CSV table of C-alpha atoms and ligand atoms in Angstrom, one decimal:
chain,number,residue,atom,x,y,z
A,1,UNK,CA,-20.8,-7.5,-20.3
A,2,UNK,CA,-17.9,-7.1,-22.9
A,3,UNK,CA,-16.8,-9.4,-25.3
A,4,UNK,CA,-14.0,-12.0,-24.9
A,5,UNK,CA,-12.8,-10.0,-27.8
A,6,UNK,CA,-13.4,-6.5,-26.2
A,7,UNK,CA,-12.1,-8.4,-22.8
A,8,UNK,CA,-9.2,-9.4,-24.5
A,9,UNK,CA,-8.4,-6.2,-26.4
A,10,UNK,CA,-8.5,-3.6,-23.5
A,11,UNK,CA,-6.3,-6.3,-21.3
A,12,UNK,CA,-3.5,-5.8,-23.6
A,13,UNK,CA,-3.3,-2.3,-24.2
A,14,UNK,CA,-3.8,-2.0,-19.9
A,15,UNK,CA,-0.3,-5.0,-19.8
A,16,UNK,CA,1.0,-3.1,-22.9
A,17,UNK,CA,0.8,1.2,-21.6
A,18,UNK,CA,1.8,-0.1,-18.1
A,19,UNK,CA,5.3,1.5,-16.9
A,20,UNK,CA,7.3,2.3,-14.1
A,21,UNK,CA,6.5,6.2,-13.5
A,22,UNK,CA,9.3,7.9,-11.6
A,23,UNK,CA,7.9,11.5,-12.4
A,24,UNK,CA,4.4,12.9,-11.4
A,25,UNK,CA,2.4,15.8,-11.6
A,26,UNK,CA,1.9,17.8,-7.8
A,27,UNK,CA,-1.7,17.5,-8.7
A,28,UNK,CA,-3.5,15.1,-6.2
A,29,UNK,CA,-5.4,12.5,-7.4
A,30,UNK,CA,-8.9,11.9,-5.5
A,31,UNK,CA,-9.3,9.3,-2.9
A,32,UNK,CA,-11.7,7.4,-4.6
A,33,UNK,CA,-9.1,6.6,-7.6
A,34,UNK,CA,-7.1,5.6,-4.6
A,35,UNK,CA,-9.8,2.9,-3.1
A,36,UNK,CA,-10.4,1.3,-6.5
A,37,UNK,CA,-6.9,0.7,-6.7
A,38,UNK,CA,-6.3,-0.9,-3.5
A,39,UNK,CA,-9.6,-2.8,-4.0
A,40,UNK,CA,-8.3,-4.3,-7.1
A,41,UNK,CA,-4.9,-5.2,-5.1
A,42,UNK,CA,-7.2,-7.1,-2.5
A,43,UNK,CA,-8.9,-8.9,-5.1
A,44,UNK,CA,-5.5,-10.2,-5.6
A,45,UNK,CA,-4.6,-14.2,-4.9
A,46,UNK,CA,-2.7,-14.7,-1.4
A,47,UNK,CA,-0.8,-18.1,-0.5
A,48,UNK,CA,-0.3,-19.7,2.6
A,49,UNK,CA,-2.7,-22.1,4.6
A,50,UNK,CA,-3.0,-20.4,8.4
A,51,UNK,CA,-3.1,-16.8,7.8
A,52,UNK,CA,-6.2,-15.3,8.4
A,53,UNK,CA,-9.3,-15.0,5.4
A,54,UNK,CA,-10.1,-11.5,7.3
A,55,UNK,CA,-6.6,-9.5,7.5
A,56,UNK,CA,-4.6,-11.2,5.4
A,57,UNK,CA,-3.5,-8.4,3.9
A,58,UNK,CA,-3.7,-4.5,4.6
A,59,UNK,CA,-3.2,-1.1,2.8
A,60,UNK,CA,-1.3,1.7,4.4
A,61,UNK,CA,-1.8,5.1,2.4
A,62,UNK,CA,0.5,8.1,3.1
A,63,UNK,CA,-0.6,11.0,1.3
A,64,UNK,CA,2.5,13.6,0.8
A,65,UNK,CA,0.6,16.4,2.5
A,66,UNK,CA,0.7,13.6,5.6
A,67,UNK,CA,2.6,14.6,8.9
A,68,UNK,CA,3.9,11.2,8.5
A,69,UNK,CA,5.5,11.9,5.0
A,70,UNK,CA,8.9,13.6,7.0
A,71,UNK,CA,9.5,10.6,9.3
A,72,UNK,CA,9.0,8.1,6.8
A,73,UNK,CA,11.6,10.0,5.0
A,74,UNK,CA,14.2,9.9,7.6
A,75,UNK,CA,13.3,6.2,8.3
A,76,UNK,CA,13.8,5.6,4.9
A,77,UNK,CA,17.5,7.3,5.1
A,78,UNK,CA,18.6,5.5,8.1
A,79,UNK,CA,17.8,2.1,6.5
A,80,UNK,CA,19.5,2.9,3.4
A,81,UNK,CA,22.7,3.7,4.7
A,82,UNK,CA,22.2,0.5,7.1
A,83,UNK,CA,21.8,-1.5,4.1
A,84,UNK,CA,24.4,0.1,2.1
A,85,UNK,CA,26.8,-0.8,5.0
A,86,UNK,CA,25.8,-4.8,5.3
A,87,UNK,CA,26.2,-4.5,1.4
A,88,UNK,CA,29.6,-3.3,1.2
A,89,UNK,CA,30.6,-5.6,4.3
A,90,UNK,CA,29.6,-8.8,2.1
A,91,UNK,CA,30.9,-7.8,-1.2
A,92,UNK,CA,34.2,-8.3,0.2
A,93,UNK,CA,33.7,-12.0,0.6
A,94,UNK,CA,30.7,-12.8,-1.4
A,95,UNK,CA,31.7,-13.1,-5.0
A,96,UNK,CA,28.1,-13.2,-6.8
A,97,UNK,CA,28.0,-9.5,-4.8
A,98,UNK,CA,31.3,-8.3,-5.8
A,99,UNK,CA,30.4,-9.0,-9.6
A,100,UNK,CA,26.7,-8.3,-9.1
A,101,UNK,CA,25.9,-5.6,-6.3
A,102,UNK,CA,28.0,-2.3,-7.4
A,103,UNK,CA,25.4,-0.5,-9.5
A,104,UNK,CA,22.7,-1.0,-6.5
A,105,UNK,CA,25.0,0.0,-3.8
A,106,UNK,CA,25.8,3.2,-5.6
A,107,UNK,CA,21.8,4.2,-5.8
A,108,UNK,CA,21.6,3.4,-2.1
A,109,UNK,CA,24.1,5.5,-1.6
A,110,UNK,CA,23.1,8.0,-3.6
A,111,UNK,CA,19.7,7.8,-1.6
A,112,UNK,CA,21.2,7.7,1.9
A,113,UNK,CA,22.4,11.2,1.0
A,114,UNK,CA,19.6,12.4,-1.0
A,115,UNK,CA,16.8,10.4,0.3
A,116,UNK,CA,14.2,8.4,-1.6
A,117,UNK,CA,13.5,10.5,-5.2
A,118,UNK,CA,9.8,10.8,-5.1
A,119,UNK,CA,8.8,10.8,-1.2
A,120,UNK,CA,7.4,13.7,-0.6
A,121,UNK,CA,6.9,14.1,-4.1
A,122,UNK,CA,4.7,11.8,-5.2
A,123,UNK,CA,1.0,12.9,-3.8
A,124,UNK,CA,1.0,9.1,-2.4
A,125,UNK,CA,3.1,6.6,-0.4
A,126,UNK,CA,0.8,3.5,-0.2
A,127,UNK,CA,2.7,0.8,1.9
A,128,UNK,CA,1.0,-3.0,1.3
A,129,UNK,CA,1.4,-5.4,4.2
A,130,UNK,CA,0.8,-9.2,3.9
A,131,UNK,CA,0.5,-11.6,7.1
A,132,UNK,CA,3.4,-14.4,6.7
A,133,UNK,CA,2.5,-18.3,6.5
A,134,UNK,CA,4.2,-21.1,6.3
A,135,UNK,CA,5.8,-22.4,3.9
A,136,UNK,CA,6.3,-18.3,3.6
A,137,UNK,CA,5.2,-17.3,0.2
A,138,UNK,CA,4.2,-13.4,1.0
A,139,UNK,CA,6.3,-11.6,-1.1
A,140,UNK,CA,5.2,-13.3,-3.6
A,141,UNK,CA,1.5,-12.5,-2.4
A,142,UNK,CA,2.7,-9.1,-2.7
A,143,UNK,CA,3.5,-9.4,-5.7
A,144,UNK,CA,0.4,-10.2,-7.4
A,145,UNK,CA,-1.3,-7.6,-5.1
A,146,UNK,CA,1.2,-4.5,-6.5
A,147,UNK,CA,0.5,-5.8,-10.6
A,148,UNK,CA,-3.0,-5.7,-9.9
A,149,UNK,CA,-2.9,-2.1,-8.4
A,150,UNK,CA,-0.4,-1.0,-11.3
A,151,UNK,CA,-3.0,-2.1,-13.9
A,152,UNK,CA,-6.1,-0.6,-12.0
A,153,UNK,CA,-3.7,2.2,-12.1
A,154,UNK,CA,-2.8,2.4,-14.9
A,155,UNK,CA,-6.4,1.7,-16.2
A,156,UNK,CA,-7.7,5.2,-14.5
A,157,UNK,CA,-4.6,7.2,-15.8
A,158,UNK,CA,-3.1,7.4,-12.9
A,159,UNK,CA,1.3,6.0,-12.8
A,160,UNK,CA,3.0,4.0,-10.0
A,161,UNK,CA,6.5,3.2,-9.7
A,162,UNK,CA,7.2,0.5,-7.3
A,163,UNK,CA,9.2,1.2,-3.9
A,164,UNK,CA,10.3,-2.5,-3.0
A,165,UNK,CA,12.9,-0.6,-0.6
A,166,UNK,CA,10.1,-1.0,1.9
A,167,UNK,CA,10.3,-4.5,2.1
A,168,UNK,CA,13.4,-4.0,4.3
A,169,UNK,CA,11.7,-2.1,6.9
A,170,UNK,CA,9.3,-5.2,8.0
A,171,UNK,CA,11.3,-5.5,11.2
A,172,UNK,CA,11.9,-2.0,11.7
A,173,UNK,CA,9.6,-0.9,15.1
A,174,UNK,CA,9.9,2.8,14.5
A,175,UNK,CA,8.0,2.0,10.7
A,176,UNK,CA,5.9,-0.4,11.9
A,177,UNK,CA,4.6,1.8,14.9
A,178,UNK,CA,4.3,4.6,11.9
A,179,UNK,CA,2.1,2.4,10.1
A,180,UNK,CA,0.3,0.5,13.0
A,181,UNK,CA,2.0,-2.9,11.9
A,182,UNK,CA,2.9,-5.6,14.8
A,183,UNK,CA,6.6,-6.0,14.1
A,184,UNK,CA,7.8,-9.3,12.5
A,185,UNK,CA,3.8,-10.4,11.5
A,186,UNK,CA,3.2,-9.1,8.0
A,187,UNK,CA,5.6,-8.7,4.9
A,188,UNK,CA,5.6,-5.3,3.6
A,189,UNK,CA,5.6,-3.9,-0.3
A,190,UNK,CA,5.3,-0.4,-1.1
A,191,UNK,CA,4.6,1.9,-4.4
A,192,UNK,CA,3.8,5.5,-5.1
A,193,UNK,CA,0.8,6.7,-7.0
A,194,UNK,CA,-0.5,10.1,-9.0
A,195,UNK,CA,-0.5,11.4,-12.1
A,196,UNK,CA,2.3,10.8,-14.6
A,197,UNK,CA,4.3,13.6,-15.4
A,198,UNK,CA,6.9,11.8,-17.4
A,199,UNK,CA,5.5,8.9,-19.5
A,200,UNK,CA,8.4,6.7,-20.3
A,201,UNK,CA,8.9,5.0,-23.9
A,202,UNK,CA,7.5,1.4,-24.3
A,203,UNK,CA,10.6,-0.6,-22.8
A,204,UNK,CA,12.5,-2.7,-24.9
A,205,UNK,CA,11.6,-7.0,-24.6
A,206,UNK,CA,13.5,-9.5,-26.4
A,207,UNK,CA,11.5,-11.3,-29.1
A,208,UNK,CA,9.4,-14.2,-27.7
A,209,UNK,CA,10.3,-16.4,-30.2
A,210,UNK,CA,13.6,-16.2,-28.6
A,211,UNK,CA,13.2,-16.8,-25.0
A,212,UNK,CA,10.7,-19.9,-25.6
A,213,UNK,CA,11.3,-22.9,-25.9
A,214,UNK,CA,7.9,-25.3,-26.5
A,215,UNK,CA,9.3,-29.0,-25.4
A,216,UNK,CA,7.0,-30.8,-27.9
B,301,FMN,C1,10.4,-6.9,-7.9
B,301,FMN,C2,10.6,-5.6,-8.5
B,301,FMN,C3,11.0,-4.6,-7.7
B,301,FMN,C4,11.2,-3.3,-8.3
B,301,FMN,N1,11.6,-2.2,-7.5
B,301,FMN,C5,11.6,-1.0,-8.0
B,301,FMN,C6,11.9,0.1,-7.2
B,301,FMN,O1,12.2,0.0,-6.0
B,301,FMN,N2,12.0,1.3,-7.8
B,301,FMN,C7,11.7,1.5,-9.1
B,301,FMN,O2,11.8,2.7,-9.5
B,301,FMN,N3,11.4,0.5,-9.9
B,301,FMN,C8,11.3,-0.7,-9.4
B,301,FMN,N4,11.0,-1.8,-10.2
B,301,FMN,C9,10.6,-1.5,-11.6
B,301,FMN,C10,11.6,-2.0,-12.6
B,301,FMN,O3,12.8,-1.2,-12.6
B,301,FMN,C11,10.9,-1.9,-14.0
B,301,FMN,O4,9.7,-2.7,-13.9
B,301,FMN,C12,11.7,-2.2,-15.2
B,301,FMN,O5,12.7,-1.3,-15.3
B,301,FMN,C13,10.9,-2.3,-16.5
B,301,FMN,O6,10.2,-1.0,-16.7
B,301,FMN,P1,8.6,-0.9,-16.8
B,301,FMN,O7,8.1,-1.2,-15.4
B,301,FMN,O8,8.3,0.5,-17.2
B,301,FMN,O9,8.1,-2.0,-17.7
B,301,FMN,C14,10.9,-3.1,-9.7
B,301,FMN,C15,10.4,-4.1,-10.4
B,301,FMN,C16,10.2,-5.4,-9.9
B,301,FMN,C17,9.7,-6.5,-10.7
């Protein structure tokens, strides 16, 4: 077993070398990479009392050479421009969107045209479903499950970049048929894994001397 020290050291260069990878290598990374990254997103805490200790959560993986890859694609376009739609609709009476929404709406927009950047790219889509509870706290399920693949991830050398867009498809029967889902029961998340082509500068954090404040 490591050290607390050893433990502690390799935990911060994994949290410190994480980042969102938006450009990857065609090579394929092998499944098993692929497994011990979803096993270390199911080791991940879920929430809500009533959903079930044996499927609470499931992994969907779409490798890009997948027949699936193309209809995902087009799924994917039709729900952006559906979104980008209800956007623009409620920006003109929703102030907090008018002041807050414009950059976003002109990426969905960008993507209802061009489609999502790296599907079909990326050597895998890997969709992560959660079952909803109540009081509903599955997103933020999913949450814990993506960090914990990005770092198992990140640990093996492979990149991710994150693909929340699929949380909006939850509800949508042609996806959920795609990825053998019942409609309406689980929350979805989604990501994109392989090699990093691009490896982005350490992002810039404000000091955390100044975002604290210790209430002694
Ligand atoms: C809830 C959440 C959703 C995100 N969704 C996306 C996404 O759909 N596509 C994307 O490229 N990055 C997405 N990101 C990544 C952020 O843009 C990224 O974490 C941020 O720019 C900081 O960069 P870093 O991840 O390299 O530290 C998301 C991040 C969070 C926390």
């Amino acid at each position: 077993m490591p050290t607390n020290t050893e433990c502690n050291k390799i935990i911060d260069q994994l949290i410190e070398s994480r980042r969102s990878i938006r450009k990857f290598k065609s090579e394929v990374p092998p499944r098993e990479n692929i497994e011990q990254v979803l096993q270390a997103g199911l080791l991940a805490p879920y929430a809500s009392p009533g959903v079930s200790q044996e499927d609470f959560r499931r992994f969907i993986v779409i490798p890009r050479e997948s027949k699936a890859t193309a209809q995902v694609a087009t799924v994917f376009k039709r729900q952006v421009k559906y979104w980008s739609k209800n956007i623009e609709a409620q920006m003109e009476t929703d102030e907090f969107l008018k002041k807050h929404a414009g950059p976003f709406l002109g990426r969905l927009k960008m993507m209802g045209e061009q489609g999502l950047p790296n599907i079909g790219k990326a050597p895998y889509y890997i969709v992560v479903a959660e079952q909803r509870g109540f009081p509903p706290a599955e997103q933020l399920s999913l949450a814990h499950c993506l960090q914990n693949m990005w770092l198992k991830a990140t640990a093996l050398g492979l990149g991710m970049q994150l693909l929340s867009i699929t949380e909006q498809l939850d509800k949508d029967k042609e996806f959920c048929d795609l990825i053998r889902i019942p409609v309406g029961e689980y929350a979805l998340d989604g990501c994109v894994i392989g090699y990093p082509d691009i490896r982005p500068p350490m992002p810039k954090r404000p000091n955390l001397n100044e975002v604290t404040e210790w209430i002694t």
